[in-house]
Amino acid sequence: MIRNLTTVRGIKCWGAHIGIKSMRRDLALIYSEVPASAACTFTQNEVVAEPVKLSREHIKSGKAQLIVCNAGNANACTGEQGRLAAEAMAQSAAEELGIEKELVIVASTGLIGEPFPTEDVVSGIRENMAKLSNDAKAGSFAANAILTTDTFAKEGFMDFDLNGTTINIAGISKGSGMIHPNMATMLGFIVCDLAIEPKLLNKAVKECVDLSFNMITVDGDTSTNDMVAVLCNGMAGNEMIKSEKDEGYQLFRNRLEEMMVHLAKLIISDGEGASKFIEYQVVGAPSDKVARTLVREISDSTLVKAAMFGRDPNWGRIVCAAGNAGVPFDYANVDLHLGDNETLIQVLDKGKPADFDRNHVKRLLRESHLRIRLDMNAGDGQGVGWGADLTTDYVMFNSVYTT
Amino acid sequence: MIRNLTTVRGIKCWGAHIGIKSMRRDLALIYSEVPASAACTFTQNEVVAEPVKLSREHIKSGKAQLIVCNAGNANACTGEQGRLAAEAMAQSAAEELGIEKELVIVASTGLIGEPFPTEDVVSGIRENMAKLSNDAKAGSFAANAILTTDTFAKEGFMDFDLNGTTINIAGISKGSGMIHPNMATMLGFIVCDLAIEPKLLNKAVKECVDLSFNMITVDGDTSTNDMVAVLCNGMAGNEMIKSEKDEGYQLFRNRLEEMMVHLAKLIISDGEGASKFIEYQVVGAPSDKVARTLVREISDSTLVKAAMFGRDPNWGRIVCAAGNAGVPFDYANVDLHLGDNETLIQVLDKGKPADFDRNHVKRLLRESHLRIRLDMNAGDGQGVGWGADLTTDYVMFNSVYTT
């Protein structure tokens, strides 16, 4: 038996093909039988898609009951027509379900600046709402219906025990930045049957997104449509979690982080233009925040990514990128290790080139899963992030996108 | 007759091959017969090469008489050995000239983290100092001796009249970020025979660097060795410029900007991995600063650069990059034009796709000199910058650099 979104108590899903894309499913519905505590994070881009604007308003209540997401058209840079389209999606879905439209989270992913096919989407929503199902295949349909250029559906499921009650948590994500990045919106939808207060859920979601979806990079840009939404509907029947000190809070928060990291890493794994999955670790930083800033700067560096593609143990570029992060960085204290998932080789020892076997490192860098570990030796702060390499295929795919 | 560095009154140069590089000249000397007012700007990277550290100290006096620069070894990440090497370069040059060592600006460019060949460089300095010459070819030698992967020497000369006195200004630069970016230090050395107080010169230099060298991007990184140095030795005999209100100040400042823009654009033009030179204009911004921030964000975008390589009028990426700049950006007000050096076509009109001939734009984007012009319609601020496209060759060259 497959366990996915629909394994979570009270969650029903559907994924349909309504004709925005030519062949594949393009409408996903994720529904909770009861209103759920809900929290979202949204893109930091100043250019924001219409569904993001609407969902920002709807989530203010801390409650949601449905996530509706279309793929194929981002409903971004679409102006008033797009605004009305996002509202029509929420309105029609709410009417079919007999719920308030403010309980609907709307998301879109696909082409930017194309007129939105409102009629098709609205009639698609109305026709498919009756098909909501807690069958596992309905969960798979939903996971597939949010994809654009992704080459595989990204799903996760886990459960944990809270005082004898099994709590289920499941999620799906999409994103494949390597090709067609205008479509490379990053979406993450997670459902859980835990009972937790919205404010506390919001805190956990923001913390965990910072450690997961915000720590992956493909091309350094955030899209107009990025969104992570988490619904906790309380149907596990546990005592409502109201405080960080409640027994279940840390337990849940850690599982949520684990789920988000899993879903985020799957996004990095899915890039036709990428040849390598790279884990970046920064330790010994003055703070976790500084460590994460360095991780992002290094993993965003065009030169570092190109070196990884070329299996080049080019530590100068890594140090140079770290020096560009806008935080104090004392090169003379730095230890640097490179390697694959199994073996790390020290290439810098307190800022001095270590005595390492260059060919050994180059052999390790042939692997598809690489690691870069930088120790600042300046504190206890640490951070980890994930990225892909920069390949000739990436450039080729991305140079001829809209045409 | 060629006019270059040595045309400036009191300036003598030399460029020699002292064996750091296998074939090409690798030691440049630029000398003023009298101590000159001097100002420098340096890399913002936290990892700073030894010559930069030393020159930062030396320039504090506001005076300099010699620029000595080696190519082939960056003297970066070289620790105590490197620090002593930079000092030995200044010391030996000062001894040969009989001047204070604090009057020597030291610069290096080349490989990071390699042991510095101090003995060869010091003896090279001692042997070549006697060859300083005001012959034009000596200026060309110097321009060539600061190159690394550059494919041509970058020089500029102009003169202007100040109350009947001819003021000469000449400069050289180096940098070719497209390949071997660890060597892609950006250097600019400018000499002028104007009499101007150091403090005022410093102000002009900082302003002009912000509008020129700081507005070019190849891969978004700043190197460990970047440096711009300007010497004004006063040998034109004009009345010393002591105030911004002095007649000659604005005249000089504008020429200095022109010279720096010229030298900066030459750097962008020199990239084997690049196929296009792109000018980015942002107008109608709330301030010049915001405009320049947008220029840098757009010109740094991997996706925009790849689209230009592919001749793809992908306005969504440009707008998305602008939205990522961290400044308020109202997409709905934006006009966007794309084109070549001659013709601009409007593709966005107040946030809405304009009615343009896609094939016409694509034909224009075949040119090697492109323009992107974004009007925020939100004020009088403007900025301009220059960059290269992202090509498959770029990735190929950069993936196999140190190996």
XYZ file of C-alpha atoms in Angstrom, chain A:
403
model
C 0.000 0.000 0.000
C 1.250 3.425 -0.893
C 1.039 6.037 1.808
C 0.687 9.605 0.691
C -1.472 12.712 1.181
C -4.648 10.671 1.391
C -3.292 8.573 4.258
C -3.630 11.612 6.491
C -6.971 11.512 8.309
C -9.672 13.561 6.650
C -7.633 14.424 3.553
C -9.108 13.899 0.108
C -7.386 14.689 -3.157
C -7.806 14.765 -6.865
C -5.675 15.595 -9.891
C -7.238 16.137 -13.301
C -6.375 17.127 -16.829
C -8.480 20.157 -17.685
C -6.660 21.299 -20.804
C -4.233 24.042 -19.726
C -1.391 21.717 -20.600
C -1.684 19.591 -23.700
C -1.354 16.151 -22.179
C -0.602 15.998 -18.488
C -2.775 16.592 -15.417
C -2.923 20.275 -14.589
C -5.402 20.755 -11.737
C -4.693 19.570 -8.189
C -7.155 19.592 -5.295
C -6.182 18.886 -1.685
C -9.121 19.012 0.704
C -9.549 18.573 4.431
C -12.945 17.394 5.685
C -12.737 19.932 8.466
C -11.194 23.409 8.528
C -7.517 23.033 9.362
C -4.964 25.200 11.107
C -2.941 26.520 8.208
C 0.263 28.458 7.518
C 1.961 29.535 4.307
C 5.175 31.107 3.162
C 5.309 32.971 -0.121
C 7.864 34.189 -2.645
C 10.027 37.157 -1.650
C 9.990 38.440 -5.219
C 8.514 41.934 -5.638
C 6.665 40.651 -8.676
C 3.965 38.440 -7.242
C 1.471 36.240 -9.039
C -2.239 36.821 -8.490
C -2.907 33.550 -6.606
C -0.121 34.490 -4.192
C -1.730 37.850 -3.505
C -5.087 36.205 -2.863
C -3.717 33.386 -0.705
C -1.757 35.908 1.384
C -5.099 37.418 2.335
C -6.885 34.139 2.888
C -4.227 32.676 5.152
C -4.467 35.587 7.570
C -7.246 33.747 9.398
C -4.861 30.879 10.158
C -7.406 28.464 8.761
C -7.816 26.678 5.426
C -9.723 23.718 4.087
C -8.717 23.424 0.429
C -5.643 23.906 -1.696
C -6.420 24.347 -5.379
C -3.492 24.532 -7.760
C -3.298 24.712 -11.528
C -0.222 24.018 -13.641
C 0.565 25.386 -17.099
C -0.215 29.054 -16.475
C 1.366 30.998 -13.621
C -1.285 33.709 -13.536
C 1.584 36.165 -13.029
C 1.891 39.533 -14.775
C -1.715 39.123 -15.845
C -3.162 42.241 -14.209
C -6.861 42.662 -13.434
C -7.851 39.666 -15.541
C -5.527 37.525 -13.471
C -6.779 38.925 -10.180
C -10.350 38.052 -11.104
C -9.236 34.604 -12.244
C -7.627 33.771 -8.902
C -10.768 34.942 -7.116
C -12.945 32.894 -9.435
C -10.891 29.800 -8.622
C -11.439 30.286 -4.891
C -15.082 31.246 -5.324
C -16.049 28.320 -7.541
C -14.214 25.815 -5.370
C -15.831 27.179 -2.214
C -19.287 27.043 -3.785
C -18.878 23.423 -4.838
C -17.730 22.483 -1.335
C -20.138 24.703 0.525
C -17.338 26.396 2.458
C -16.204 30.003 2.833
C -13.964 31.136 0.003
C -11.466 32.466 2.550
C -10.721 28.821 3.416
C -9.326 28.218 -0.074
C -5.600 28.526 -0.800
C -5.011 29.175 -4.508
C -1.722 28.407 -6.250
C -0.591 28.464 -9.867
C 2.527 27.491 -11.763
C 3.461 27.717 -15.424
C 4.073 30.424 -17.995
C 4.308 34.042 -16.878
C 2.418 36.773 -18.684
C 0.035 34.579 -20.625
C -3.707 35.369 -20.426
C -5.255 33.061 -17.850
C -7.856 30.561 -19.146
C -10.321 31.378 -16.392
C -13.355 29.658 -17.889
C -11.581 26.378 -18.458
C -10.118 26.377 -14.978
C -13.345 27.306 -13.238
C -15.363 24.657 -15.072
C -12.536 22.195 -14.393
C -12.766 22.954 -10.692
C -16.560 22.561 -10.682
C -16.443 19.275 -12.593
C -13.717 17.671 -10.544
C -14.665 18.603 -7.004
C -17.035 15.641 -6.793
C -14.148 13.322 -7.545
C -12.259 14.162 -4.344
C -11.208 10.844 -2.882
C -9.146 9.405 -0.062
C -7.904 6.639 -2.306
C -4.101 6.593 -2.565
C -4.220 7.046 -6.319
C -6.002 10.375 -5.802
C -2.975 11.521 -3.792
C -0.700 10.506 -6.656
C -2.914 12.325 -9.117
C -2.564 15.508 -7.076
C 1.211 15.107 -6.816
C 1.399 14.808 -10.592
C -1.028 17.602 -11.360
C 1.206 20.352 -9.892
C 4.172 19.495 -12.113
C 5.385 21.515 -15.069
C 8.799 20.580 -16.436
C 9.449 18.238 -13.526
C 10.428 14.778 -14.642
C 8.939 12.980 -11.652
C 6.361 13.566 -8.920
C 7.776 14.486 -5.528
C 6.086 12.961 -2.516
C 6.818 12.222 1.101
C 5.056 10.487 3.954
C 5.900 9.775 7.561
C 4.169 9.150 10.832
C 5.179 9.499 14.441
C 3.785 8.592 17.812
C 2.478 11.232 20.176
C 1.357 9.745 23.483
C -0.004 6.674 21.788
C -1.635 8.571 18.940
C -0.225 8.116 15.462
C 0.256 11.432 13.697
C 0.454 11.301 9.890
C 2.271 13.885 7.836
C 2.469 13.895 4.060
C 3.609 16.324 1.414
C 4.196 16.968 -2.243
C 6.436 19.465 -4.017
C 7.294 20.658 -7.470
C 10.157 22.501 -9.074
C 12.919 21.753 -11.531
C 14.877 24.916 -11.959
C 17.350 23.632 -14.434
C 15.129 23.979 -17.415
C 12.445 26.461 -18.247
C 12.925 28.419 -15.042
C 10.057 30.764 -15.745
C 8.002 27.709 -14.979
C 10.275 26.733 -12.143
C 7.983 27.846 -9.412
C 8.707 26.026 -6.213
C 5.599 24.671 -4.544
C 5.276 22.604 -1.402
C 1.976 21.375 0.039
C 1.974 19.488 3.314
C -0.936 18.034 5.261
C -0.977 16.575 8.747
C -3.684 15.366 11.118
C -2.132 16.926 14.200
C -4.144 19.357 16.320
C -2.068 22.510 16.706
C -2.919 26.167 17.061
C -2.449 28.235 13.894
C -0.004 30.678 15.487
C 2.287 27.900 16.614
C 1.986 26.125 13.277
C 2.967 29.348 11.568
C 6.106 29.591 13.676
C 7.111 26.023 12.899
C 6.450 26.443 9.181
C 8.562 29.592 8.893
C 11.445 28.013 10.793
C 11.382 24.833 8.746
C 11.044 26.596 5.381
C 14.177 28.589 6.268
C 16.036 25.325 6.753
C 14.721 23.545 3.674
C 13.056 25.244 0.705
C 15.035 28.419 1.371
C 18.298 26.473 1.342
C 18.071 25.062 -2.153
C 19.236 26.951 -5.152
C 19.209 26.263 -8.790
C 19.711 29.642 -10.341
C 19.510 32.008 -7.428
C 16.207 33.528 -8.415
C 12.910 33.223 -6.608
C 9.908 32.926 -8.839
C 6.757 35.009 -8.822
C 4.681 32.038 -7.623
C 6.674 30.249 -4.906
C 4.501 28.981 -2.096
C 4.602 26.485 0.744
C 1.303 25.680 2.460
C 0.802 23.454 5.488
C -2.570 22.254 6.780
C -3.006 20.534 10.156
C -6.594 19.419 10.584
C -6.492 17.970 14.087
C -8.252 14.768 13.086
C -5.668 12.631 14.889
C -7.489 13.689 18.011
C -4.443 14.614 20.066
C -4.754 17.311 22.678
C -4.426 20.659 20.896
C -0.804 21.858 20.909
C -0.873 25.383 22.264
C 2.658 26.064 23.409
C 6.203 25.406 22.302
C 6.607 23.631 25.604
C 3.875 21.128 24.814
C 5.335 17.694 24.432
C 4.258 17.270 20.843
C 5.497 20.587 19.502
C 9.193 19.811 19.089
C 8.351 16.326 17.895
C 6.125 17.736 15.158
C 8.483 20.587 14.260
C 11.361 18.172 13.698
C 9.239 15.913 11.521
C 8.019 18.902 9.573
C 11.621 19.993 8.956
C 12.523 16.485 7.880
C 9.587 16.421 5.465
C 10.428 19.813 3.994
C 14.111 18.959 3.570
C 13.068 15.747 1.834
C 10.723 17.581 -0.536
C 13.272 20.344 -1.188
C 16.075 17.913 -1.982
C 13.824 16.121 -4.456
C 13.501 19.402 -6.352
C 17.279 19.684 -6.669
C 17.434 16.073 -7.811
C 15.125 16.841 -10.699
C 17.027 18.749 -13.321
C 17.708 17.485 -16.805
C 20.272 20.235 -17.172
C 22.033 19.263 -13.938
C 24.591 16.510 -13.634
C 25.281 16.670 -9.898
C 23.505 17.067 -6.560
C 25.696 19.089 -4.194
C 25.340 19.410 -0.440
C 26.889 22.541 1.070
C 27.736 22.563 4.761
C 29.070 25.533 6.668
C 30.052 24.927 10.288
C 31.976 26.855 12.914
C 30.207 30.102 12.004
C 29.518 32.937 14.449
C 25.804 32.112 14.062
C 23.465 29.825 12.158
C 22.348 32.836 10.167
C 25.866 33.622 8.975
C 26.388 29.962 8.115
C 23.247 29.894 5.999
C 24.210 33.138 4.281
C 27.537 31.577 3.301
C 25.825 28.399 2.110
C 23.549 30.402 -0.133
C 26.350 32.558 -1.527
C 28.598 29.610 -2.314
C 25.833 27.483 -3.787
C 24.695 30.420 -5.936
C 28.132 31.038 -7.402
C 28.208 30.464 -11.131
C 31.907 29.689 -10.866
C 31.588 27.157 -8.069
C 28.752 25.405 -9.894
C 30.738 25.291 -13.126
C 33.760 23.882 -11.268
C 31.630 21.085 -9.812
C 30.391 20.248 -13.311
C 34.021 20.040 -14.380
C 35.050 17.967 -11.322
C 37.553 20.688 -10.500
C 38.645 20.932 -6.823
C 38.850 24.690 -7.254
C 38.896 25.806 -3.631
C 39.844 29.356 -4.612
C 36.410 29.887 -6.090
C 34.641 28.566 -3.014
C 36.620 30.850 -0.721
C 36.165 33.779 -3.088
C 32.390 33.210 -3.156
C 32.314 33.024 0.642
C 34.200 36.305 0.747
C 31.459 37.884 -1.334
C 28.643 36.992 1.069
C 28.647 40.366 2.773
C 29.472 38.924 6.192
C 32.830 39.058 7.974
C 34.866 36.116 6.744
C 38.365 35.380 7.946
C 39.921 33.260 5.283
C 42.967 32.475 7.419
C 40.845 30.410 9.846
C 39.053 28.334 7.281
C 39.130 24.582 6.818
C 37.605 23.265 3.622
C 36.670 19.722 2.667
C 35.480 18.417 -0.692
C 34.198 15.016 -1.593
C 31.317 12.766 -2.381
C 28.591 11.405 -0.156
C 30.975 8.944 1.500
C 34.371 10.567 1.679
C 35.543 14.086 2.430
C 39.078 15.254 1.671
C 40.563 18.282 3.380
C 41.842 20.761 0.801
C 42.369 23.805 3.046
C 43.777 23.778 6.571
C 43.363 27.103 8.374
C 43.538 28.921 5.072
C 46.550 27.001 3.778
C 46.338 24.455 0.985
C 46.317 21.037 2.631
C 48.555 18.279 1.410
C 45.940 16.341 -0.535
C 45.945 14.009 -3.490
C 44.428 16.095 -6.251
C 43.611 13.077 -8.367
C 41.825 11.410 -5.495
C 39.592 14.449 -5.079
C 38.960 14.603 -8.801
C 37.901 10.972 -8.759
C 35.470 11.664 -5.910
C 34.037 14.597 -7.830
C 32.991 12.221 -10.587
C 30.188 11.054 -8.319
C 26.720 12.463 -8.793
C 26.298 13.375 -5.110
C 28.980 15.813 -3.902
C 29.672 17.554 -0.634
C 31.414 20.829 0.151
C 32.118 21.467 3.833
C 33.532 24.753 5.060
C 34.525 25.242 8.698
C 34.956 28.883 9.706
C 36.417 27.904 13.100
C 34.699 30.945 14.509
C 31.799 29.657 16.581
C 29.034 27.093 16.778
C 26.806 28.303 13.973
C 26.008 25.914 11.172
C 23.933 25.639 8.059
C 23.325 23.209 5.253
C 21.920 23.678 1.775
C 21.651 21.908 -1.532
C 22.200 22.831 -5.128
C 22.933 21.602 -8.599
C 25.916 22.156 -10.842
C 26.018 24.504 -13.830
C 26.243 22.577 -17.054
C 26.440 23.341 -20.743
C 23.031 21.684 -21.025
C 21.601 24.155 -18.523
C 22.668 27.059 -20.707
C 21.479 25.380 -23.863
C 18.024 24.592 -22.465
C 17.633 28.032 -20.951
C 18.758 29.993 -23.950
C 15.886 28.954 -26.199
C 12.981 28.778 -23.838
C 10.081 30.888 -25.032
C 10.929 30.512 -28.690
